[in-house]
PDB file of C-alpha atoms and ligand atoms in Angstrom:
ATOM      1  CA  MET A   1       9.571  32.235 -50.898  1.00  0.00           C
ATOM      2  CA  ALA A   2      11.214  32.993 -47.191  1.00  0.00           C
ATOM      3  CA  GLU A   3      12.279  36.774 -47.026  1.00  0.00           C
ATOM      4  CA  GLN A   4      15.314  36.290 -44.865  1.00  0.00           C
ATOM      5  CA  LEU A   5      17.443  33.465 -43.862  1.00  0.00           C
ATOM      6  CA  ASN A   6      17.678  31.961 -40.408  1.00  0.00           C
ATOM      7  CA  ILE A   7      21.404  31.558 -39.886  1.00  0.00           C
ATOM      8  CA  SER A   8      22.720  29.113 -37.477  1.00  0.00           C
ATOM      9  CA  THR A   9      25.668  30.750 -35.791  1.00  0.00           C
ATOM     10  CA  SER A  10      26.683  27.150 -34.875  1.00  0.00           C
ATOM     11  CA  ALA A  11      30.357  26.294 -35.200  1.00  0.00           C
ATOM     12  CA  ASP A  12      29.403  22.795 -36.740  1.00  0.00           C
ATOM     13  CA  LYS A  13      29.120  22.934 -40.267  1.00  0.00           C
ATOM     14  CA  ARG A  14      26.703  19.873 -40.338  1.00  0.00           C
ATOM     15  CA  GLU A  15      24.553  21.874 -37.848  1.00  0.00           C
ATOM     16  CA  ARG A  16      24.699  24.781 -40.401  1.00  0.00           C
ATOM     17  CA  TYR A  17      23.882  22.865 -43.376  1.00  0.00           C
ATOM     18  CA  ALA A  18      20.852  21.267 -41.461  1.00  0.00           C
ATOM     19  CA  VAL A  19      19.440  24.597 -40.896  1.00  0.00           C
ATOM     20  CA  LEU A  20      20.302  26.144 -44.397  1.00  0.00           C
ATOM     21  CA  VAL A  21      19.094  23.053 -46.667  1.00  0.00           C
ATOM     22  CA  PRO A  22      15.447  23.193 -46.019  1.00  0.00           C
ATOM     23  CA  GLN A  23      15.447  27.227 -46.194  1.00  0.00           C
ATOM     24  CA  ILE A  24      16.966  26.856 -49.653  1.00  0.00           C
ATOM     25  CA  GLU A  25      14.163  24.685 -50.591  1.00  0.00           C
ATOM     26  CA  SER A  26      11.692  27.145 -49.495  1.00  0.00           C
ATOM     27  CA  LEU A  27      13.660  29.906 -51.032  1.00  0.00           C
ATOM     28  CA  VAL A  28      13.039  28.605 -54.408  1.00  0.00           C
ATOM     29  CA  SER A  29       9.614  27.064 -54.078  1.00  0.00           C
ATOM     30  CA  GLY A  30       7.243  28.380 -56.365  1.00  0.00           C
ATOM     31  CA  GLU A  31       9.934  30.445 -58.349  1.00  0.00           C
ATOM     32  CA  PRO A  32      10.283  29.406 -61.966  1.00  0.00           C
ATOM     33  CA  ASP A  33      13.260  31.680 -63.177  1.00  0.00           C
ATOM     34  CA  LEU A  34      16.350  29.738 -62.871  1.00  0.00           C
ATOM     35  CA  VAL A  35      18.690  32.669 -62.768  1.00  0.00           C
ATOM     36  CA  ALA A  36      16.702  34.165 -59.780  1.00  0.00           C
ATOM     37  CA  ASN A  37      16.944  30.770 -57.878  1.00  0.00           C
ATOM     38  CA  LEU A  38      20.492  30.115 -58.511  1.00  0.00           C
ATOM     39  CA  SER A  39      21.392  33.919 -57.539  1.00  0.00           C
ATOM     40  CA  ASN A  40      19.417  33.281 -54.185  1.00  0.00           C
ATOM     41  CA  ILE A  41      21.286  29.823 -53.427  1.00  0.00           C
ATOM     42  CA  ALA A  42      24.725  31.299 -54.381  1.00  0.00           C
ATOM     43  CA  ALA A  43      24.055  34.036 -51.665  1.00  0.00           C
ATOM     44  CA  ALA A  44      22.385  31.892 -49.165  1.00  0.00           C
ATOM     45  CA  LEU A  45      25.401  29.412 -49.382  1.00  0.00           C
ATOM     46  CA  ARG A  46      27.799  32.156 -49.011  1.00  0.00           C
ATOM     47  CA  GLN A  47      25.961  34.048 -46.029  1.00  0.00           C
ATOM     48  CA  THR A  48      25.557  30.904 -43.977  1.00  0.00           C
ATOM     49  CA  MET A  49      28.725  29.040 -44.743  1.00  0.00           C
ATOM     50  CA  ASN A  50      31.373  31.612 -45.494  1.00  0.00           C
ATOM     51  CA  PHE A  51      32.872  30.260 -48.583  1.00  0.00           C
ATOM     52  CA  PHE A  52      35.600  32.193 -50.227  1.00  0.00           C
ATOM     53  CA  TRP A  53      33.804  31.630 -53.606  1.00  0.00           C
ATOM     54  CA  VAL A  54      30.461  29.725 -54.429  1.00  0.00           C
ATOM     55  CA  GLY A  55      28.663  29.851 -57.757  1.00  0.00           C
ATOM     56  CA  PHE A  56      27.573  28.110 -60.728  1.00  0.00           C
ATOM     57  CA  TYR A  57      28.824  27.293 -64.282  1.00  0.00           C
ATOM     58  CA  LEU A  58      26.298  26.747 -66.898  1.00  0.00           C
ATOM     59  CA  VAL A  59      26.869  24.332 -70.030  1.00  0.00           C
ATOM     60  CA  LYS A  60      26.385  26.692 -72.966  1.00  0.00           C
ATOM     61  CA  ASP A  61      27.350  25.656 -76.487  1.00  0.00           C
ATOM     62  CA  ASN A  62      29.606  22.988 -75.343  1.00  0.00           C
ATOM     63  CA  GLN A  63      31.368  25.254 -72.752  1.00  0.00           C
ATOM     64  CA  LEU A  64      30.709  25.922 -68.963  1.00  0.00           C
ATOM     65  CA  VAL A  65      29.841  29.741 -68.862  1.00  0.00           C
ATOM     66  CA  LEU A  66      29.641  31.812 -65.373  1.00  0.00           C
ATOM     67  CA  GLY A  67      26.404  32.181 -64.045  1.00  0.00           C
ATOM     68  CA  PRO A  68      25.322  33.397 -60.570  1.00  0.00           C
ATOM     69  CA  PHE A  69      27.773  33.769 -58.163  1.00  0.00           C
ATOM     70  CA  GLN A  70      29.316  35.209 -54.766  1.00  0.00           C
ATOM     71  CA  GLY A  71      32.774  36.161 -54.368  1.00  0.00           C
ATOM     72  CA  PRO A  72      35.523  37.602 -56.045  1.00  0.00           C
ATOM     73  CA  ILE A  73      35.214  37.963 -60.160  1.00  0.00           C
ATOM     74  CA  ALA A  74      36.108  34.759 -61.864  1.00  0.00           C
ATOM     75  CA  CYS A  75      36.763  33.336 -65.007  1.00  0.00           C
ATOM     76  CA  THR A  76      34.058  33.353 -67.516  1.00  0.00           C
ATOM     77  CA  ARG A  77      34.451  29.968 -69.741  1.00  0.00           C
ATOM     78  CA  ILE A  78      35.850  26.614 -68.986  1.00  0.00           C
ATOM     79  CA  ASP A  79      36.132  23.763 -71.652  1.00  0.00           C
ATOM     80  CA  TYR A  80      34.989  20.344 -71.597  1.00  0.00           C
ATOM     81  CA  GLY A  81      37.322  18.323 -69.432  1.00  0.00           C
ATOM     82  CA  LYS A  82      39.482  21.339 -68.420  1.00  0.00           C
ATOM     83  CA  GLY A  83      39.977  22.366 -64.805  1.00  0.00           C
ATOM     84  CA  VAL A  84      37.924  20.937 -61.874  1.00  0.00           C
ATOM     85  CA  CYS A  85      34.704  22.244 -63.018  1.00  0.00           C
ATOM     86  CA  GLY A  86      35.135  20.754 -66.631  1.00  0.00           C
ATOM     87  CA  THR A  87      36.362  17.548 -65.039  1.00  0.00           C
ATOM     88  CA  SER A  88      33.390  17.136 -63.059  1.00  0.00           C
ATOM     89  CA  TRP A  89      31.230  17.932 -66.085  1.00  0.00           C
ATOM     90  CA  LYS A  90      33.140  15.271 -67.945  1.00  0.00           C
ATOM     91  CA  GLU A  91      33.365  12.635 -65.344  1.00  0.00           C
ATOM     92  CA  LYS A  92      29.662  13.487 -64.415  1.00  0.00           C
ATOM     93  CA  ARG A  93      30.613  13.244 -60.818  1.00  0.00           C
ATOM     94  CA  THR A  94      31.542  15.426 -57.655  1.00  0.00           C
ATOM     95  CA  LEU A  95      35.088  15.911 -57.168  1.00  0.00           C
ATOM     96  CA  ILE A  96      36.791  16.953 -53.837  1.00  0.00           C
ATOM     97  CA  VAL A  97      40.314  18.841 -54.207  1.00  0.00           C
ATOM     98  CA  PRO A  98      42.070  18.989 -51.006  1.00  0.00           C
ATOM     99  CA  ASP A  99      45.136  21.083 -52.446  1.00  0.00           C
ATOM    100  CA  VAL A 100      44.301  22.768 -55.848  1.00  0.00           C
ATOM    101  CA  GLU A 101      47.924  23.189 -56.797  1.00  0.00           C
ATOM    102  CA  GLN A 102      48.051  19.264 -56.752  1.00  0.00           C
ATOM    103  CA  PHE A 103      45.064  18.961 -59.402  1.00  0.00           C
ATOM    104  CA  PRO A 104      46.712  18.786 -62.862  1.00  0.00           C
ATOM    105  CA  GLY A 105      45.007  21.479 -65.051  1.00  0.00           C
ATOM    106  CA  HIS A 106      43.558  23.165 -62.096  1.00  0.00           C
ATOM    107  CA  ILE A 107      42.182  26.833 -63.265  1.00  0.00           C
ATOM    108  CA  ALA A 108      43.082  29.367 -60.724  1.00  0.00           C
ATOM    109  CA  CYS A 109      40.607  32.138 -61.198  1.00  0.00           C
ATOM    110  CA  SER A 110      42.071  33.496 -57.669  1.00  0.00           C
ATOM    111  CA  SER A 111      45.580  32.846 -56.321  1.00  0.00           C
ATOM    112  CA  GLU A 112      43.684  32.765 -52.773  1.00  0.00           C
ATOM    113  CA  SER A 113      41.727  29.668 -53.446  1.00  0.00           C
ATOM    114  CA  ARG A 114      43.226  26.396 -51.746  1.00  0.00           C
ATOM    115  CA  SER A 115      40.700  23.957 -51.990  1.00  0.00           C
ATOM    116  CA  GLU A 116      37.753  23.121 -54.040  1.00  0.00           C
ATOM    117  CA  ILE A 117      34.459  21.065 -54.357  1.00  0.00           C
ATOM    118  CA  VAL A 118      32.707  20.855 -57.698  1.00  0.00           C
ATOM    119  CA  LEU A 119      29.103  18.975 -57.983  1.00  0.00           C
ATOM    120  CA  PRO A 120      27.169  18.361 -61.262  1.00  0.00           C
ATOM    121  CA  VAL A 121      23.817  19.159 -61.778  1.00  0.00           C
ATOM    122  CA  MET A 122      21.949  16.784 -64.116  1.00  0.00           C
ATOM    123  CA  LYS A 123      19.164  16.809 -66.352  1.00  0.00           C
ATOM    124  CA  GLN A 124      18.184  13.818 -68.162  1.00  0.00           C
ATOM    125  CA  GLY A 125      21.297  12.133 -67.600  1.00  0.00           C
ATOM    126  CA  GLU A 126      23.352  15.173 -68.661  1.00  0.00           C
ATOM    127  CA  VAL A 127      25.185  17.674 -66.818  1.00  0.00           C
ATOM    128  CA  VAL A 128      23.611  21.091 -67.587  1.00  0.00           C
ATOM    129  CA  MET A 129      25.600  23.128 -64.897  1.00  0.00           C
ATOM    130  CA  VAL A 130      28.162  22.464 -62.019  1.00  0.00           C
ATOM    131  CA  LEU A 131      28.154  23.837 -58.380  1.00  0.00           C
ATOM    132  CA  ASP A 132      31.454  25.124 -57.587  1.00  0.00           C
ATOM    133  CA  VAL A 133      32.729  26.115 -54.059  1.00  0.00           C
ATOM    134  CA  ASP A 134      36.287  27.458 -53.504  1.00  0.00           C
ATOM    135  CA  SER A 135      38.074  27.747 -49.995  1.00  0.00           C
ATOM    136  CA  ASP A 136      41.139  29.881 -49.185  1.00  0.00           C
ATOM    137  CA  ARG A 137      42.152  27.059 -46.831  1.00  0.00           C
ATOM    138  CA  LEU A 138      43.476  23.789 -47.796  1.00  0.00           C
ATOM    139  CA  ASN A 139      41.560  20.598 -47.183  1.00  0.00           C
ATOM    140  CA  ASP A 140      38.445  22.429 -46.275  1.00  0.00           C
ATOM    141  CA  PHE A 141      35.948  20.029 -47.880  1.00  0.00           C
ATOM    142  CA  ASP A 142      34.647  16.544 -46.906  1.00  0.00           C
ATOM    143  CA  GLY A 143      31.882  14.122 -47.004  1.00  0.00           C
ATOM    144  CA  ILE A 144      29.606  16.398 -45.045  1.00  0.00           C
ATOM    145  CA  ASP A 145      29.965  19.104 -47.762  1.00  0.00           C
ATOM    146  CA  GLN A 146      29.352  16.898 -50.486  1.00  0.00           C
ATOM    147  CA  GLU A 147      26.239  15.440 -48.789  1.00  0.00           C
ATOM    148  CA  ALA A 148      24.631  18.845 -47.992  1.00  0.00           C
ATOM    149  CA  LEU A 149      25.774  20.218 -51.283  1.00  0.00           C
ATOM    150  CA  SER A 150      24.269  17.164 -53.086  1.00  0.00           C
ATOM    151  CA  ARG A 151      21.099  18.027 -51.367  1.00  0.00           C
ATOM    152  CA  VAL A 152      21.287  21.374 -52.808  1.00  0.00           C
ATOM    153  CA  THR A 153      22.104  20.185 -56.412  1.00  0.00           C
ATOM    154  CA  ARG A 154      18.887  17.779 -56.213  1.00  0.00           C
ATOM    155  CA  ILE A 155      16.694  20.609 -55.360  1.00  0.00           C
ATOM    156  CA  ILE A 156      18.398  22.793 -58.269  1.00  0.00           C
ATOM    157  CA  GLU A 157      17.401  19.417 -60.521  1.00  0.00           C
ATOM    158  CA  GLY A 158      13.817  19.506 -59.084  1.00  0.00           C
ATOM    159  CA  CYS A 159      13.460  23.106 -60.500  1.00  0.00           C
ATOM    160  CA  LEU A 160      14.657  21.790 -63.876  1.00  0.00           C
ATOM    161  CA  ALA A 161      12.218  18.959 -64.003  1.00  0.00           C
ATOM    162  CA  ASP A 162       9.793  19.407 -67.122  1.00  0.00           C
TER     163      ASP A 162
HETATM  164  N1  SME B 201      39.020  26.229 -60.230  1.00  0.00           N
HETATM  165  C1  SME B 201      37.998  26.254 -61.319  1.00  0.00           C
HETATM  166  C2  SME B 201      37.588  27.296 -62.018  1.00  0.00           C
HETATM  167  C3  SME B 201      36.485  27.881 -61.710  1.00  0.00           C
HETATM  168  S1  SME B 201      36.921  28.950 -60.250  1.00  0.00           S
HETATM  169  O1  SME B 201      37.465  28.200 -59.320  1.00  0.00           O
HETATM  170  C4  SME B 201      35.690  29.883 -59.722  1.00  0.00           C
HETATM  171  C5  SME B 201      38.469  24.957 -62.128  1.00  0.00           C
HETATM  172  O2  SME B 201      39.711  24.733 -61.984  1.00  0.00           O
HETATM  173  O3  SME B 201      37.652  24.334 -62.870  1.00  0.00           O
END
C-alpha cells in the first residue's frame, strides 16, 4: 500500500477527487482486512476533502452499526428505513440531502451537520454497508461528489468480492 497520501491543494473538488481516488485504490490493494481498508479510506477522504464527518455504517443483524469513521462521535445504530442512512439502505440508492432539516426522520448525530450524502455499498444485490458524508454547510454535495464517491464504493465492492 501507499505510505502517504499525495494531497492535491487544488480548490477544485473534481481535481482533488481525481488525485485521491487512484490513491485509495492503491491504499487498499493487497490488503484483505476490511476494517483496515475502511479506516484508511475514511481518513483519506477526510484529509483530502475536509469533510465534517465521513464514515461507514455496516449492516449487522438487520441494523446499521457504526464502523470506521473520521469526525465527531456519532450514533452507533440506525434501523432499516430510518434516517438518511437507513433510507439509502432500504431504497438501495444514493441520497443527496441539501438541507438535513428538510429530510423527514433525519438522525442528527451532530447539530452542526447541515447537508449529507449517503451511498450504498452492495454485495450480491444487497446493501452491506453505507458510506455517509456530512457537511457543516448547506447544499455541499452534488453530482461531482456522487460520481467520485461512487468510484470509492466500487473499490470497496471490489474488496468484498468472493
Ligand atoms: N444523519 C444520519 C445519521 C448518521 S450521522 O450523520 C453520522 C442519518 O440521518 O441517517
